[in-house]
mmCIF file of C-alpha atoms in Angstrom:
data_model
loop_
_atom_site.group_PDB
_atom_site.id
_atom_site.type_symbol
_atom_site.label_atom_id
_atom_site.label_comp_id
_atom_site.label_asym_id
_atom_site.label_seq_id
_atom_site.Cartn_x
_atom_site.Cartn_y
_atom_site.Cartn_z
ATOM 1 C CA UNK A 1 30.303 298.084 -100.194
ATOM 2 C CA UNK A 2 28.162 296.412 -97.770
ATOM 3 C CA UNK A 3 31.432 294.692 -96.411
ATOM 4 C CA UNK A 4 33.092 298.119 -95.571
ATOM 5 C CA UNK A 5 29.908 299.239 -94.326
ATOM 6 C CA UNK A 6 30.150 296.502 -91.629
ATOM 7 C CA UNK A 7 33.779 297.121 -90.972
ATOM 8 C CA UNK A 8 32.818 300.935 -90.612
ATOM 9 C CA UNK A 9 30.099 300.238 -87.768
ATOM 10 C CA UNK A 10 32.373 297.328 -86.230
ATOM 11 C CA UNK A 11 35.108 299.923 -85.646
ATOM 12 C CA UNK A 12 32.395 302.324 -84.834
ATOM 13 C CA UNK A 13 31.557 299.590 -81.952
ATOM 14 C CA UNK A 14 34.848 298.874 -80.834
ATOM 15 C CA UNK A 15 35.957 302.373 -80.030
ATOM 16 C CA UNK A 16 32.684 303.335 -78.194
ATOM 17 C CA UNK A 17 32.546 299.759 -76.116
ATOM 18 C CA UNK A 18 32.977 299.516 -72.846
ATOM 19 C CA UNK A 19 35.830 296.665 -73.692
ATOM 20 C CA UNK A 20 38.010 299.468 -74.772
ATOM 21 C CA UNK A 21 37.954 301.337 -71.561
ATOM 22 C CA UNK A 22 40.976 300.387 -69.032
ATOM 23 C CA UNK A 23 38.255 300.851 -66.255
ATOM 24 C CA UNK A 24 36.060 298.256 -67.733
ATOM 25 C CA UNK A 25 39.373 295.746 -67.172
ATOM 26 C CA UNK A 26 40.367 296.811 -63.872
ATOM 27 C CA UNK A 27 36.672 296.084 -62.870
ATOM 28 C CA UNK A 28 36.588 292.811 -64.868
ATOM 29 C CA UNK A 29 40.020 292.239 -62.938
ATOM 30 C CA UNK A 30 39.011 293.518 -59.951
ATOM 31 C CA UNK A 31 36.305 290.354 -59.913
ATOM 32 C CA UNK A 32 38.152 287.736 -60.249
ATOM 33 C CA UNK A 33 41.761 288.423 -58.853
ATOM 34 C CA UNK A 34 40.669 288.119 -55.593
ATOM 35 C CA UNK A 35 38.730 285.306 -55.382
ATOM 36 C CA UNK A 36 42.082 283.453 -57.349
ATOM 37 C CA UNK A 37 44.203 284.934 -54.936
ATOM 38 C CA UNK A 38 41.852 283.969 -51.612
ATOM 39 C CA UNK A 39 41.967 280.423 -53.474
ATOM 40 C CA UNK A 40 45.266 279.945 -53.086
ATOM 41 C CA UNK A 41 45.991 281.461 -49.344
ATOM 42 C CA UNK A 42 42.812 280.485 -47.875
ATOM 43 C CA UNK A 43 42.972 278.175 -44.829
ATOM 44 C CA UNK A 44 41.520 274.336 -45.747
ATOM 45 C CA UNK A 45 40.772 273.724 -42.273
ATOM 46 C CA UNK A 46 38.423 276.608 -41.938
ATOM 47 C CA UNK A 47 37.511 276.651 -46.008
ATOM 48 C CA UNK A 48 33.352 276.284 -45.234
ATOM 49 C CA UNK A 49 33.567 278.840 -42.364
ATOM 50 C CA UNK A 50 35.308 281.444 -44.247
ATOM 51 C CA UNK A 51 33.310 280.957 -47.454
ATOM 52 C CA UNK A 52 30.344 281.515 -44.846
ATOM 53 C CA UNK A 53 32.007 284.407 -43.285
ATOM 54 C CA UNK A 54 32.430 285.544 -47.581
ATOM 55 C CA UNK A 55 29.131 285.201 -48.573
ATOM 56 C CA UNK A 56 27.267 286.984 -46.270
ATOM 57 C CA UNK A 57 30.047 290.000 -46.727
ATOM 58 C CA UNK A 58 29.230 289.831 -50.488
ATOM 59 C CA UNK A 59 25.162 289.688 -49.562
ATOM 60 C CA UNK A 60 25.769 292.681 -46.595
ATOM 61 C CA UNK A 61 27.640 294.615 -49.137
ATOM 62 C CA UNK A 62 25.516 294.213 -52.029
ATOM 63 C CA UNK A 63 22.261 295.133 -49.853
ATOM 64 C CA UNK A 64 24.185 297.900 -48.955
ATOM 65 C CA UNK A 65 25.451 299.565 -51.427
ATOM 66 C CA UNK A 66 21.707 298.775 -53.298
ATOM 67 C CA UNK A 67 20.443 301.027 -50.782
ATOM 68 C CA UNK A 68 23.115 303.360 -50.530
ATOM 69 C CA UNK A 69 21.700 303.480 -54.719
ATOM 70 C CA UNK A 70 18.638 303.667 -54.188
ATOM 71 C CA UNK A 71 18.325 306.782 -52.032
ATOM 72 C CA UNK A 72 20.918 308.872 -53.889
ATOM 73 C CA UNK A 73 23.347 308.429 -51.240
ATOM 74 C CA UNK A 74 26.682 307.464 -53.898
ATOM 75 C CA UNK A 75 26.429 306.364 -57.624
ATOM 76 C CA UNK A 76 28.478 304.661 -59.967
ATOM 77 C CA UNK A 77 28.798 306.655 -63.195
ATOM 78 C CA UNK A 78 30.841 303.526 -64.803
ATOM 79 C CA UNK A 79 30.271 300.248 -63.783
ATOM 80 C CA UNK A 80 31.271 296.557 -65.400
ATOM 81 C CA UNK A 81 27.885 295.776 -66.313
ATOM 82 C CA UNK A 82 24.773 298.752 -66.553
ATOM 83 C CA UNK A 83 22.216 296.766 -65.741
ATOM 84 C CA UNK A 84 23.657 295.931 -62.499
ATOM 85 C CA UNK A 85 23.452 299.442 -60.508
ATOM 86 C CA UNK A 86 25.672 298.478 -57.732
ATOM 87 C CA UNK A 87 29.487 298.285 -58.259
ATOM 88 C CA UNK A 88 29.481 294.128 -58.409
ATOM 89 C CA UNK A 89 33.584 293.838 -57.944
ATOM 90 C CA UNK A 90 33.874 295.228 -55.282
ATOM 91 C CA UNK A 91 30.666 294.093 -53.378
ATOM 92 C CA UNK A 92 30.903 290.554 -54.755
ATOM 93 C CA UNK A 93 35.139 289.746 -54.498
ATOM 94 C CA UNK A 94 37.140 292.703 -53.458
ATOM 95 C CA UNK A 95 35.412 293.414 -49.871
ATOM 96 C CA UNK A 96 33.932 290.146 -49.048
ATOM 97 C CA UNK A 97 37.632 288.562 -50.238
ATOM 98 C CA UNK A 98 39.801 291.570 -47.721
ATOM 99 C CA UNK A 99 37.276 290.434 -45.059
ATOM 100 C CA UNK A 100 37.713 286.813 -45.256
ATOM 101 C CA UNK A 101 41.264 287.423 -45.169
ATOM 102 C CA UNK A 102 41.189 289.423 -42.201
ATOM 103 C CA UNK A 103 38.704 287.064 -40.464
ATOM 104 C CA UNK A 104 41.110 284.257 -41.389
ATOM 105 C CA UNK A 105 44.695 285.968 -40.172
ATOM 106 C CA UNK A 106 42.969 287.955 -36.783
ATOM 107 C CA UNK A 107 43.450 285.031 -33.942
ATOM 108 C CA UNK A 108 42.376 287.406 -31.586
ATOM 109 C CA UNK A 109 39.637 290.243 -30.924
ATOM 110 C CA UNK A 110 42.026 292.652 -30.219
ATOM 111 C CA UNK A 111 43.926 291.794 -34.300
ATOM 112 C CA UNK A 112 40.307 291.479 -35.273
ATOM 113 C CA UNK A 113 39.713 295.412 -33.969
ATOM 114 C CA UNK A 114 42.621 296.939 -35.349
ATOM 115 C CA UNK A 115 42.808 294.987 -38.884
ATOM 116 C CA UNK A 116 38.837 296.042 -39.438
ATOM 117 C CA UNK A 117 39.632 299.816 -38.304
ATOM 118 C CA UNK A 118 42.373 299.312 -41.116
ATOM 119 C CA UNK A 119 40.122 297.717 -43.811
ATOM 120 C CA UNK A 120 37.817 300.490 -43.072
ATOM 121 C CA UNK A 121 40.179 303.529 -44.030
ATOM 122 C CA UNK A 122 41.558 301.947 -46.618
ATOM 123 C CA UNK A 123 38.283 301.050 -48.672
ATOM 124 C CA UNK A 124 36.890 305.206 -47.552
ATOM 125 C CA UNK A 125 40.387 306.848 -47.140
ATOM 126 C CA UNK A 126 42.070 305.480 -50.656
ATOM 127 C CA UNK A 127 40.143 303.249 -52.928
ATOM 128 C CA UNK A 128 37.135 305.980 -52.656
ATOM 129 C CA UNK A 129 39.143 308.674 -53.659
ATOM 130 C CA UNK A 130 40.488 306.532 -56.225
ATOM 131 C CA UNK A 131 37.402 305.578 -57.771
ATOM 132 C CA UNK A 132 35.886 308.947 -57.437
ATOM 133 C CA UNK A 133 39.122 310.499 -59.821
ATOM 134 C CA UNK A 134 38.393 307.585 -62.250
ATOM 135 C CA UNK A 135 35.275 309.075 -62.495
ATOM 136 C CA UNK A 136 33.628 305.558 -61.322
ATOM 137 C CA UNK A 137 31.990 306.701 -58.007
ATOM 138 C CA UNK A 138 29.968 309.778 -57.364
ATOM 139 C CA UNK A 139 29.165 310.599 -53.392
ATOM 140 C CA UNK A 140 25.686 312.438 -53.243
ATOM 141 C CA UNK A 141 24.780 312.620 -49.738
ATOM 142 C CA UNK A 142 27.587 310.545 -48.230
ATOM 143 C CA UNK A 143 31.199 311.298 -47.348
ATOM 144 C CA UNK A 144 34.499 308.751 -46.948
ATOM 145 C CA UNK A 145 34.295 308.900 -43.053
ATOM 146 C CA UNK A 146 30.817 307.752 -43.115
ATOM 147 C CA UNK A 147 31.940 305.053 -45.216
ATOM 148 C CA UNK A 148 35.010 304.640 -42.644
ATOM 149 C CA UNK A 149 32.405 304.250 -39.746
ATOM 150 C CA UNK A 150 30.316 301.918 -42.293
ATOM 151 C CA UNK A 151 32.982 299.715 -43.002
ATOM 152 C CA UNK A 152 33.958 299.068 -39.155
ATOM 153 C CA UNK A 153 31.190 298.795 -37.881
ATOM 154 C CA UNK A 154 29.470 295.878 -39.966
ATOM 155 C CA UNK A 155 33.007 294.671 -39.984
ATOM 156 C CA UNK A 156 32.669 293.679 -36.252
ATOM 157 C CA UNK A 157 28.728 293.347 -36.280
ATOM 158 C CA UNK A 158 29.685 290.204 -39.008
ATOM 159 C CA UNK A 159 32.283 289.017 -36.592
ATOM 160 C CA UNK A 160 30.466 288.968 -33.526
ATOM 161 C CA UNK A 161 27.238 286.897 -35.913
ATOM 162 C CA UNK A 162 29.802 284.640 -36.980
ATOM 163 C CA UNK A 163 31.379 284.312 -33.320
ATOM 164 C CA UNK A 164 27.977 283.477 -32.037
ATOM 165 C CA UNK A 165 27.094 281.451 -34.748
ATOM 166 C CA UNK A 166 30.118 279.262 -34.445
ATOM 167 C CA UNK A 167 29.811 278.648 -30.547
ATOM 168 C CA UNK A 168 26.351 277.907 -30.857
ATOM 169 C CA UNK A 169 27.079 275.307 -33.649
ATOM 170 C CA UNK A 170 30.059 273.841 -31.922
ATOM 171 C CA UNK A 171 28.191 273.145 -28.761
ATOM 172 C CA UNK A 172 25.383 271.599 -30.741
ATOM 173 C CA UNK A 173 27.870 268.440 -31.411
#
């Protein structure tokens, strides 16, 4: 009896776990994907600079969207993990990844410009919406073309850091 009893509350488990949810797999996707995917495209010659350039997306957006949290501006109603408030996928691999890509391909200001003005409708224009029909983002006091004007913004304010940042280090040598 005890053995069915244990079955009973496995299934129990099973069907109310996160694990069972296609969301929780997209998200669990949605981490590593493009980080495998930036692995195998990113440029060697640059590889330390455009981890750089990464990292501090994945730190910008993760302060960010923490904030953005913490004073009821958007919530995530499902998330990978609950303890961590902020959507970690997407502030950890899929925008810091999209960026590095974009600061990796864009030779000049001008590609730089127009790819970030891109990156930043896409995230507010379609993966918002997307994420606010899977019932995985709530906006509070925000709205996508805030995001939009979010998104380009620190998009060129990390450029023009990392432009500075570079010529400063290059003339140092």
């Amino acid at each position: 009896m005890e053995k069915v009893y244990s079955i009973i509350l496995h299934s129990i488990f099973i069907m109310n776990s996160t694990v069972s949810d296609p969301r929780w797999w997209f998200l669990l996707l949605s981490l590593f994907l493009p980080w495998i995917l930036w692995w195998k495209i990113v440029d060697n010659t640059r590889f330390f600079e455009i981890l750089s350039y990464g990292l501090f997306w994945a730190l910008l957006a993760s302060l960010f969207d923490l904030a953005g949290i913490t004073y009821h501006l958007w919530n995530y109603p499902y998330d990978l993990y609950k303890d961590i408030p902020t959507l970690l996928s997407a502030d950890v691999a899929v925008i810091p990844v999209l960026y590095m890509l974009l600061y990796q391909y864009a030779k000049t200001w001008k590609t730089f410009i127009v790819g970030a003005l891109l990156v930043a409708v896409i995230f507010s224009y379609i993966f918002e919406p997307i994420f606010q029909l899977l019932h995985m983002l709530e906006l509070i006091k925000w709205s996508h073309w805030k995001s939009a004007i979010s998104f380009f913004l620190l998009g060129l304010s990390t450029k023009v850091i990392f432009f500075f940042l570079k010529k400063h280090f290059q003339s140092s040598y």
